[in-house]
Amino acid sequence: MKEIKIRTHNLTLFYGAKMALNSISMDIPEKEVTAFIGPSGCGKSTFLRTLNRMNDLIPSVRITGEVLVDGLNIYDKQIDSVNLRKKVGMVFQKSNPFSKSIFENVAYGPRINGLNNKAKLAEIVETSLKKAFIWEEVKDRLHDSAMGLSGGQQQRMCIARTLAVEPEIILMDEPASALDPISTAKIEELIFELKKNYTIVIVTHNMQQAARVSDLTAFFYLGELIEFGKTRKIFTTPDKKHTEEYITGRFG
Amino acid sequence: MDNPKETSGFVFSKESLKKKFRLSEFLSEKIITGVAFLSIAIIVLIFFFVFRESLPIFSQQKAVVKVEHAEKQEQYGVAADSTQTNSSGQEQYGVTSNDTMMIEDQAREVDTVVHGSDRATAKSLLGKQWLPVSDNPRYGLIPLFVGTLKITLIAILFAAPIAILAALFSAAFAPYWLREIIKPAIELLAGFPSVVIGFFALMVMASFFQNLFGYDGRLNAFVGGVAMALAAIPIIFTITEDALTAVPKTYTEASLALGATRWQTALFVTLPAATPGIFAAILLGIGRIFGETMIALMATGNAAMIGINPFESVRTLAATIGAEMAEVVFGDTHYNVLFLIGALLFVFTFSLNAVAEFYVKGKLVKRFQGKQS
């Protein structure tokens, strides 16, 4: 087993009075792909968003327990969520490019971090787009609006935008759920490539996708972590009956 | 629910499916259609009336030219001094022998001719003096335009930054409970009677600013402009706030997930995405200020002066109508010119609103549906 990148300890989360996550403890290893599966409303997306404190935006959320990234509790009062998110990037379900040019989209992250050197920015944009396998498709139209890209291209550009900030962890919230099979295949290929250098956590509704891209799989149900282990084991010989039923499609 | 046939009592047959004429629905539909068209018709008719009343100014231009010609002849007569049949001579006749009806009639004729020469022409409307009730009335609209533009500029310079920043705070920074207080509170201000704002400006603000800046005229464009800003802020705030909250949440999330602070997100993502809406808000604010009558009447001093000094008194187009319409002679040139001002105000605010509406709709759709580039 590789080194632990993220460790949660008795993480419990409430939306107002409703408990959405119940005492979740898990270790996510470095430079591997960890997939979260489970039926809608089971808390997997909520859990993903606690890992870079995106839930801070929702006023009624209350969290107890610990999330340790590289051994540091990110819910410590001293921690600035802004700097945390530079280290823990996120790709969303719906591609969300800004209504700016492709170049400006990717350069946004470095720019707000104070980088203004044009040559340096251009270099970062190029390497980020190359890492996201979209450079060849957009290199001649960098200064066109990102809104003109197709859905799949937009999503890969959003991944490039996340990579431009040089995070160590990338959280993906159903990154391919709104895409056609060809674009989905490209994203999966990209995830496979990215895990060499990044720790990836992905939420997906697509069981085959989880089986294809991930090294580890966690099954969530009603706010609880039911089972967590090697993907091959979860999909072939799960310990819990619940997991088996979900994976074989008997409920969900 | 177990027995749908019984509960509905509906028999599925060709007869029961036949189209039915429902009188009440038909009538209701026609009535609301009528009401909708009526409101449009009222607006069109008002504009038509206002514009028609101002038409004599244009239709009498030929007559005016003739009269001027006649006047010139008279002046020639005066200059040459060859005959004593000029107007002043006739008047003297009238004064000395007012028992003769014929001469009196002649005098009246001359009177109307003299009056006719004061008819406004397109040229005289571009004059630099607004003196409608002097012996030699002049209907120059330039000072009124300058006054209106000056006060609009002052008001929008105050209103736009305050309203936009307040909206940004409310949309991007304020906690939920505070936002629920701020927004309705500022929107209530929009319904504030402008006469109250005018009164406040007249009594409180005017003295305050005079003490602060130490200028001479107590009521001036600056006081009026600041008071009008109070009237425009709620409009600009509300529309800007709506535009900012309409920016998809995914934008904000994307920015925050890249490690941007809330300020950076608001400034570089939310605000630019809402620009069309903010532009519209400012246009509508300008429209409000442009047409505002009561505050202008009460707080600007109402002297039709041309100048760039913000502490000078001004007279706006709207205030001119408000102040003079009640005393004007029906059918007089002055009367027509006031209606012309009304028509101009109408055209201006109408086009401003139209630009705001269409520009924003087009731009927003383009932005969020990716039809740019």
XYZ file of C-alpha atoms in Angstrom:
625
model
C 0.000 0.000 0.000
C 1.195 3.446 -0.885
C 1.434 6.327 1.530
C -1.766 7.799 2.973
C -2.644 11.151 1.413
C -6.021 11.835 3.005
C -7.245 10.373 6.255
C -10.650 11.037 7.723
C -11.454 10.181 11.285
C -15.045 9.936 12.590
C -16.189 12.558 10.111
C -19.813 13.449 10.777
C -21.720 16.109 8.881
C -25.120 17.679 9.493
C -27.260 19.756 7.150
C -29.181 21.642 9.814
C -30.624 18.856 11.927
C -30.285 16.160 9.280
C -27.262 13.907 9.500
C -25.750 13.461 6.039
C -22.523 11.655 6.948
C -22.219 9.339 9.897
C -18.782 8.890 11.420
C -16.749 8.175 8.299
C -13.187 6.976 8.768
C -11.104 6.090 5.741
C -7.594 6.342 4.355
C -7.076 7.466 0.780
C -3.650 6.502 -0.614
C -1.367 8.724 -2.634
C -1.253 8.604 -6.445
C -4.084 6.182 -6.839
C -7.653 6.561 -8.019
C -10.262 6.124 -5.338
C -13.882 5.867 -6.483
C -16.977 6.585 -4.387
C -20.110 4.767 -5.433
C -23.579 4.537 -3.998
C -27.173 5.514 -4.762
C -28.241 9.171 -5.040
C -28.382 10.994 -1.737
C -26.037 8.563 0.003
C -23.569 11.311 0.903
C -20.714 10.498 -1.476
C -20.697 13.942 -3.083
C -21.052 15.587 0.304
C -18.093 13.586 1.558
C -16.033 14.554 -1.487
C -16.771 18.200 -0.862
C -15.641 18.030 2.745
C -12.190 17.113 1.455
C -11.545 20.621 0.133
C -14.039 22.398 2.366
C -16.454 23.300 -0.428
C -19.227 22.656 2.080
C -18.142 25.839 3.849
C -20.296 27.677 1.316
C -23.469 26.160 2.707
C -24.400 28.015 5.896
C -26.350 25.250 7.631
C -23.523 22.693 7.510
C -21.950 21.501 10.760
C -18.985 19.157 10.825
C -17.357 17.111 13.579
C -14.393 14.779 13.340
C -11.156 15.217 11.434
C -9.916 15.345 7.865
C -6.162 15.039 7.642
C -4.410 15.941 4.404
C -0.713 15.102 4.605
C -1.226 14.759 8.337
C -2.750 18.228 8.834
C -6.315 18.641 10.045
C -7.919 20.879 7.421
C -10.780 21.769 9.767
C -8.336 23.287 12.207
C -9.250 26.920 12.947
C -5.808 28.062 11.730
C -6.248 26.605 8.252
C -7.188 28.949 5.400
C -9.551 27.154 3.042
C -8.265 29.300 0.156
C -4.780 27.870 0.325
C -6.138 24.406 0.985
C -8.056 24.471 -2.285
C -4.890 25.268 -4.206
C -3.600 21.936 -3.025
C -6.879 20.058 -3.334
C -8.422 20.916 -6.705
C -11.893 20.006 -7.848
C -13.624 19.146 -11.127
C -17.391 19.418 -11.161
C -20.201 17.384 -12.616
C -21.264 20.070 -15.038
C -18.371 21.629 -16.910
C -18.219 25.210 -15.750
C -15.916 27.299 -17.921
C -15.937 31.045 -17.288
C -17.257 33.093 -20.167
C -13.719 34.053 -21.110
C -11.256 32.749 -23.666
C -9.747 29.285 -23.270
C -6.410 30.873 -22.427
C -7.928 33.124 -19.773
C -9.808 30.208 -18.257
C -6.688 28.151 -17.734
C -4.604 31.169 -16.746
C -7.179 32.244 -14.157
C -5.761 30.145 -11.315
C -2.115 31.200 -11.698
C -3.215 34.777 -12.295
C -5.167 35.102 -9.052
C -2.119 33.697 -7.311
C -0.255 36.748 -8.503
C 1.509 35.459 -11.615
C 1.526 38.127 -14.314
C 4.493 37.162 -16.426
C 3.041 36.548 -19.884
C 5.612 34.043 -21.065
C 5.288 32.052 -17.846
C 1.501 32.087 -18.066
C 1.587 30.901 -21.664
C 3.896 28.103 -20.635
C 1.617 26.995 -17.783
C -1.435 27.133 -20.041
C 0.289 25.010 -22.650
C 1.563 22.344 -20.263
C -1.793 22.190 -18.444
C -3.712 21.782 -21.690
C -1.244 19.137 -22.821
C -1.634 17.249 -19.553
C -5.399 17.284 -20.067
C -5.009 15.962 -23.636
C -6.758 18.896 -25.198
C -3.840 20.988 -26.463
C -3.980 19.609 -30.003
C -7.675 20.414 -30.275
C -7.499 23.989 -29.030
C -3.990 25.276 -29.707
C -5.175 27.325 -32.703
C -8.124 28.865 -30.910
C -6.761 29.668 -27.459
C -8.261 33.125 -27.564
C -11.759 32.029 -28.583
C -14.460 31.790 -25.943
C -14.399 28.568 -23.947
C -18.183 28.501 -24.290
C -17.763 27.472 -27.916
C -16.124 24.149 -27.009
C -18.096 20.913 -26.956
C -19.184 19.473 -23.610
C -16.339 16.964 -23.475
C -13.757 19.540 -24.494
C -15.100 21.944 -21.872
C -14.705 19.307 -19.195
C -11.138 18.529 -20.209
C -10.415 22.257 -20.289
C -11.802 22.480 -16.752
C -9.415 19.706 -15.743
C -6.573 21.640 -17.378
C -7.682 24.708 -15.433
C -7.493 22.712 -12.216
C -4.053 21.343 -13.151
C -2.752 24.862 -13.802
C -2.897 25.586 -10.072
C -0.624 22.558 -9.520
C -2.672 20.707 -6.932
C -1.639 17.393 -5.444
C -5.119 16.003 -5.060
C -7.899 16.231 -7.637
C -11.485 15.653 -6.569
C -13.867 14.774 -9.376
C -17.604 14.927 -8.838
C -19.156 12.771 -11.561
C -16.916 14.342 -14.196
C -18.325 12.364 -17.110
C -21.980 12.040 -16.208
C -23.080 14.682 -18.707
C -20.887 13.450 -21.550
C -21.300 11.094 -24.483
C -19.413 7.734 -24.487
C -16.512 8.992 -26.618
C -15.879 12.012 -24.403
C -16.265 9.785 -21.358
C -13.619 7.420 -22.708
C -11.256 10.362 -23.180
C -11.826 11.539 -19.610
C -11.198 8.045 -18.263
C -8.014 7.764 -20.287
C -6.996 11.116 -18.860
C -7.683 9.976 -15.282
C -5.533 6.942 -15.891
C -2.724 9.167 -17.075
C -3.111 11.711 -14.264
C -2.851 9.207 -11.435
C 0.876 8.905 -12.099
C 1.321 12.331 -10.566
C -1.862 13.108 -8.675
C -4.059 11.572 -6.023
C -7.512 11.300 -7.550
C -10.836 10.873 -5.803
C -13.808 10.393 -8.098
C -17.523 10.178 -7.417
C -19.418 8.247 -10.042
C -22.818 6.798 -10.700
C -21.469 4.614 -13.405
C -20.410 1.278 -11.925
C -18.428 0.220 -14.994
C -16.557 3.491 -14.836
C -15.614 2.882 -11.219
C -14.469 -0.617 -12.126
C -12.448 0.657 -15.111
C -10.624 3.639 -13.656
C -10.235 3.094 -9.937
C -7.759 1.233 -7.763
C -9.924 1.487 -4.657
C -13.659 1.729 -4.281
C -15.784 2.931 -1.396
C -19.479 2.112 -1.215
C -21.684 4.616 0.596
C -25.242 4.076 1.686
C -27.455 6.466 3.667
C -24.551 8.542 4.898
C -22.471 5.599 6.018
C -19.376 4.028 4.564
C -20.474 0.438 4.041
C -17.377 -1.007 2.464
C -13.999 0.217 1.280
C -11.282 -1.792 -0.398
C -9.513 -2.766 -3.598
C -11.763 -2.222 -6.580
C -11.271 -5.745 -7.875
C -12.344 -7.196 -4.550
C -15.363 -4.920 -4.147
C -16.604 -5.808 -7.596
C -15.979 -9.526 -7.378
C -16.168 -10.697 -3.780
C -17.564 -7.942 -1.571
C -17.755 -8.665 2.154
C -21.128 -7.028 2.717
C -24.374 -8.226 1.218
C -25.493 -4.630 0.687
C -22.529 -3.893 -1.559
C -23.120 -6.967 -3.619
C -26.772 -6.138 -4.106
C -25.954 -2.613 -5.228
C -23.208 -3.645 -7.591
C -25.273 -6.350 -9.205
C -28.073 -3.838 -9.649
C -30.631 -5.414 -7.350
C -31.279 -2.077 -5.699
C -30.090 1.490 -6.028
C -58.574 4.953 -7.165
C -59.256 1.243 -7.451
C -62.084 1.865 -9.834
C -61.149 4.765 -12.111
C -64.150 4.299 -14.386
C -66.618 4.824 -11.590
C -64.880 7.734 -9.901
C -64.429 9.820 -13.028
C -67.696 8.823 -14.632
C -65.994 9.346 -17.962
C -66.972 7.289 -20.933
C -64.346 7.168 -23.645
C -66.251 7.665 -26.863
C -66.204 9.810 -29.975
C -69.036 11.867 -28.544
C -67.360 12.656 -25.243
C -64.083 13.609 -26.974
C -65.755 16.081 -29.317
C -64.434 19.623 -29.158
C -66.501 21.747 -26.842
C -67.063 25.472 -26.858
C -66.508 26.779 -23.343
C -68.106 30.202 -23.159
C -66.660 31.372 -19.847
C -63.104 30.462 -20.847
C -63.549 32.075 -24.239
C -64.808 35.293 -22.666
C -62.125 35.399 -19.968
C -59.444 34.927 -22.567
C -60.821 37.743 -24.716
C -61.122 40.037 -21.713
C -57.548 39.635 -20.548
C -56.363 40.017 -24.150
C -58.360 43.210 -24.311
C -56.880 44.509 -21.085
C -53.362 43.782 -22.301
C -53.918 45.640 -25.525
C -55.663 48.457 -23.705
C -52.589 49.161 -21.614
C -50.464 49.296 -24.747
C -53.051 51.483 -26.429
C -53.060 53.891 -23.483
C -49.303 54.361 -23.710
C -49.471 54.909 -27.456
C -52.334 57.352 -27.072
C -50.560 59.338 -24.367
C -47.508 59.654 -26.544
C -49.681 60.567 -29.509
C -51.441 63.278 -27.496
C -48.220 64.716 -26.104
C -46.583 64.760 -29.479
C -49.625 66.225 -31.216
C -49.758 69.112 -28.784
C -46.171 69.946 -29.609
C -46.709 69.761 -33.362
C -47.793 73.392 -33.959
C -44.196 74.427 -33.399
C -43.156 72.545 -36.491
C -46.223 73.181 -38.626
C -45.979 76.947 -38.174
C -42.435 77.274 -39.280
C -43.451 78.598 -42.709
C -45.741 81.168 -41.168
C -42.984 82.214 -38.843
C -40.649 82.797 -41.746
C -43.244 85.058 -43.331
C -43.757 86.976 -40.136
C -40.070 87.474 -39.755
C -40.034 88.771 -43.259
C -42.794 91.208 -42.388
C -40.962 92.257 -39.298
C -37.885 92.960 -41.330
C -39.882 95.168 -43.608
C -41.106 97.033 -40.621
C -37.604 97.465 -39.422
C -36.597 98.742 -42.810
C -39.407 101.202 -42.430
C -38.042 102.309 -39.109
C -34.545 102.612 -40.366
C -35.497 104.536 -43.488
C -37.941 106.684 -41.583
C -39.695 107.416 -44.854
C -43.216 106.545 -43.736
C -44.971 106.810 -40.417
C -47.033 103.658 -40.962
C -44.932 101.371 -38.807
C -46.291 99.568 -35.851
C -45.377 102.096 -33.211
C -47.067 104.802 -35.224
C -50.238 102.778 -35.401
C -50.155 102.132 -31.726
C -49.925 105.832 -31.091
C -52.904 106.285 -33.272
C -54.712 103.713 -31.258
C -53.854 105.428 -28.034
C -54.846 108.893 -29.138
C -58.116 108.024 -30.854
C -59.388 104.891 -29.205
C -62.983 105.730 -30.022
C -62.588 104.544 -33.623
C -63.262 100.838 -33.917
C -61.338 100.446 -37.134
C -58.061 101.625 -35.741
C -58.477 99.497 -32.680
C -58.924 96.493 -34.923
C -55.790 97.369 -36.804
C -53.881 97.649 -33.568
C -55.070 94.211 -32.545
C -53.898 92.859 -35.857
C -50.479 94.286 -35.304
C -50.512 92.850 -31.826
C -51.072 89.349 -33.149
C -48.363 89.816 -35.719
C -45.913 90.874 -33.038
C -46.979 87.921 -30.935
C -46.551 85.665 -33.946
C -42.935 86.620 -34.255
C -42.297 84.992 -30.882
C -43.331 81.619 -32.206
C -40.674 79.054 -31.531
C -38.732 77.814 -34.514
C -36.361 74.898 -34.714
C -33.596 77.489 -34.589
C -34.908 79.324 -31.580
C -35.352 76.024 -29.719
C -31.596 75.629 -29.952
C -31.108 79.006 -28.303
C -29.196 79.442 -25.107
C -31.915 81.150 -23.122
C -35.062 79.790 -21.567
C -37.230 82.853 -20.892
C -40.760 81.765 -21.755
C -42.676 84.456 -19.908
C -40.666 87.586 -20.657
C -41.877 90.333 -22.980
C -39.643 88.845 -25.597
C -40.035 85.139 -24.829
C -37.215 82.811 -25.779
C -37.580 79.047 -25.819
C -34.000 77.822 -25.947
C -33.890 74.223 -24.744
C -30.099 74.065 -24.481
C -29.932 75.214 -20.828
C -32.599 72.701 -19.903
C -30.685 69.918 -21.642
C -27.442 70.972 -20.042
C -29.121 71.135 -16.641
C -30.674 67.706 -17.040
C -27.455 66.108 -18.243
C -25.459 67.739 -15.469
C -27.767 66.552 -12.754
C -28.005 63.078 -14.313
C -24.235 62.821 -14.388
C -23.890 63.908 -10.761
C -26.637 61.577 -9.617
C -25.348 58.543 -11.502
C -21.793 59.141 -10.282
C -23.126 58.838 -6.767
C -25.807 56.212 -7.285
C -24.046 53.682 -9.523
C -20.976 52.906 -7.358
C -22.975 52.831 -4.130
C -25.736 50.663 -5.558
C -23.392 48.273 -7.364
C -21.124 47.789 -4.358
C -24.129 47.297 -2.095
C -25.512 44.718 -4.512
C -22.158 42.975 -4.660
C -22.059 42.809 -0.888
C -25.593 41.503 -0.709
C -25.118 38.921 -3.463
C -21.616 37.673 -2.721
C -20.695 38.391 0.880
C -23.662 38.954 3.133
C -24.793 35.989 5.223
C -28.198 34.698 4.250
C -30.143 36.322 7.102
C -28.573 39.734 6.476
C -29.335 39.535 2.787
C -32.956 38.827 3.612
C -33.026 42.145 5.477
C -30.945 44.337 3.170
C -32.657 43.479 -0.069
C -36.269 44.199 0.910
C -35.167 47.266 2.859
C -33.470 48.856 -0.133
C -36.279 47.803 -2.425
C -38.746 49.549 -0.122
C -36.771 52.736 -0.753
C -37.806 52.478 -4.401
C -41.368 53.112 -3.354
C -40.382 56.152 -1.298
C -42.372 59.188 -2.498
C -39.913 61.428 -4.301
C -41.511 64.481 -2.737
C -40.256 63.257 0.625
C -36.742 62.830 -0.722
C -37.048 66.296 -2.256
C -38.196 67.732 1.038
C -35.309 66.091 2.859
C -32.880 67.455 0.267
C -34.403 70.917 0.514
C -34.365 71.140 4.282
C -31.465 69.008 5.463
C -29.028 68.133 2.710
C -28.913 71.601 1.184
C -27.804 73.192 4.449
C -25.438 70.357 5.205
C -23.632 70.595 1.874
C -23.564 74.369 2.059
C -21.820 74.204 5.398
C -19.507 71.530 4.079
C -18.424 73.185 0.830
C -19.260 76.795 1.589
C -20.765 77.771 -1.770
C -23.294 80.560 -2.340
C -26.462 79.125 -3.838
C -28.121 76.877 -1.315
C -30.048 74.862 -3.903
C -28.007 73.669 -6.850
C -27.230 70.801 -9.191
C -25.089 69.037 -6.621
C -27.773 68.903 -3.939
C -30.350 67.868 -6.520
C -28.022 65.244 -7.959
C -27.294 63.651 -4.605
C -31.008 63.606 -3.776
C -31.779 61.995 -7.122
C -29.093 59.419 -6.446
C -31.164 58.417 -3.420
C -34.077 57.807 -5.747
C -32.014 55.865 -8.283
C -30.044 53.671 -5.869
C -32.878 51.197 -5.162
C -33.486 50.618 -8.872
C -29.824 50.105 -9.720
C -29.338 47.976 -6.603
C -32.257 45.652 -7.265
C -31.443 44.965 -10.894
C -27.717 44.588 -10.230
C -28.421 42.245 -7.345
C -30.672 40.122 -9.534
C -28.019 40.042 -12.250
C -25.344 38.999 -9.760
C -27.407 36.250 -8.172
C -28.346 35.015 -11.658
C -24.688 34.205 -12.333
C -24.639 30.406 -12.122
C -23.353 29.054 -8.815
C -21.037 26.768 -10.772
C -18.969 29.830 -11.735
C -18.399 30.772 -8.130
C -17.612 27.194 -7.177
C -15.166 26.803 -10.041
C -13.341 29.909 -8.974
C -13.247 29.017 -5.286
C -12.079 25.490 -6.072
C -9.113 27.014 -7.886
C -8.046 28.650 -4.665
C -9.504 32.096 -5.301
C -10.629 34.174 -2.340
C -14.181 35.417 -2.122
C -13.040 38.877 -3.208
C -11.218 37.541 -6.225
C -14.226 35.447 -7.147
C -16.626 38.369 -6.818
C -14.356 40.753 -8.694
C -13.017 38.580 -11.509
C -15.848 36.101 -12.049
C -19.223 37.221 -10.709
C -19.001 40.892 -11.599
C -17.797 40.417 -15.210
C -20.406 37.732 -15.813
C -23.129 40.111 -14.677
C -21.948 43.121 -16.706
C -24.906 43.225 -19.104
C -27.329 43.251 -16.187
C -25.363 45.963 -14.418
C -25.281 48.016 -17.602
C -29.056 47.704 -17.848
C -29.399 48.687 -14.205
C -27.437 51.873 -14.813
C -29.487 52.707 -17.901
C -32.728 52.285 -15.989
C -31.279 54.389 -13.184
C -30.490 57.122 -15.695
C -34.034 56.866 -17.008
C -35.382 57.339 -13.517
C -33.192 60.371 -12.863
C -33.933 61.868 -16.252
C -37.661 61.827 -15.685
C -37.595 62.720 -11.997
C -39.613 65.895 -11.493
C -40.344 66.548 -7.876
C -36.805 66.295 -6.528
C -35.510 68.471 -9.361
C -38.202 71.009 -8.677
C -37.480 71.173 -4.975
C -33.719 70.851 -4.726
C -32.031 72.287 -7.798
C -32.915 75.957 -7.599
C -34.554 75.877 -11.047
C -32.513 78.608 -12.716
C -31.849 77.725 -16.334
C -28.107 78.263 -16.439
C -25.435 76.817 -18.687
C -22.159 75.961 -17.052
C -20.048 73.130 -15.771
C -19.917 74.254 -12.160
C -21.790 71.583 -10.156
C -22.671 74.102 -7.458
C -24.687 76.238 -9.842
C -28.427 76.124 -9.976
C -29.943 74.189 -12.879
C -33.365 73.634 -14.384
C -34.206 70.203 -15.745
C -36.574 69.317 -18.575
C -38.980 67.484 -16.313
C -38.983 70.190 -13.657
C -39.733 72.778 -16.335
C -42.911 70.976 -17.282
C -43.815 70.499 -13.644
C -43.299 74.133 -12.782
C -44.765 75.845 -15.816
C -47.543 73.667 -17.177
C -50.083 74.855 -14.634
C -49.679 78.518 -15.538
C -49.251 78.352 -19.257
C -51.826 79.764 -21.687
C -53.652 76.973 -23.441
C -52.559 76.694 -27.070
C -49.754 79.191 -26.608
C -46.283 78.613 -28.027
C -45.052 78.100 -24.504
C -47.699 75.417 -24.094
C -46.559 73.674 -27.269
C -42.913 73.818 -26.292
C -43.686 72.219 -22.931
C -45.394 69.388 -24.750
C -42.411 69.067 -27.020
C -40.242 68.665 -23.916
C -42.650 66.001 -22.702
C -42.374 64.148 -25.992
C -38.576 64.338 -25.871
C -38.532 62.953 -22.336
C -40.815 60.158 -23.430
C -38.678 59.257 -26.434
C -35.504 59.364 -24.371
C -36.665 57.186 -21.487
C -38.417 54.846 -23.896
C -35.270 54.247 -25.931
C -33.192 53.926 -22.780
C -35.479 51.211 -21.460
C -35.605 49.527 -24.847
C -31.802 49.412 -25.103
C -31.560 48.078 -21.544
C -34.116 45.380 -22.265
C -32.844 44.145 -25.610
C -29.144 44.567 -24.962
C -29.334 42.615 -21.739
C -31.529 39.832 -23.056
C -29.279 39.317 -26.055
C -26.036 39.484 -24.106
C -27.076 37.257 -21.239
C -28.413 34.587 -23.530
C -25.167 34.641 -25.492
C -23.018 34.475 -22.400
C -24.664 31.612 -20.634
C -25.554 29.508 -23.641
C -22.150 29.677 -25.223
C -23.054 31.401 -28.458
C -20.153 33.783 -28.141
C -17.063 33.601 -30.356
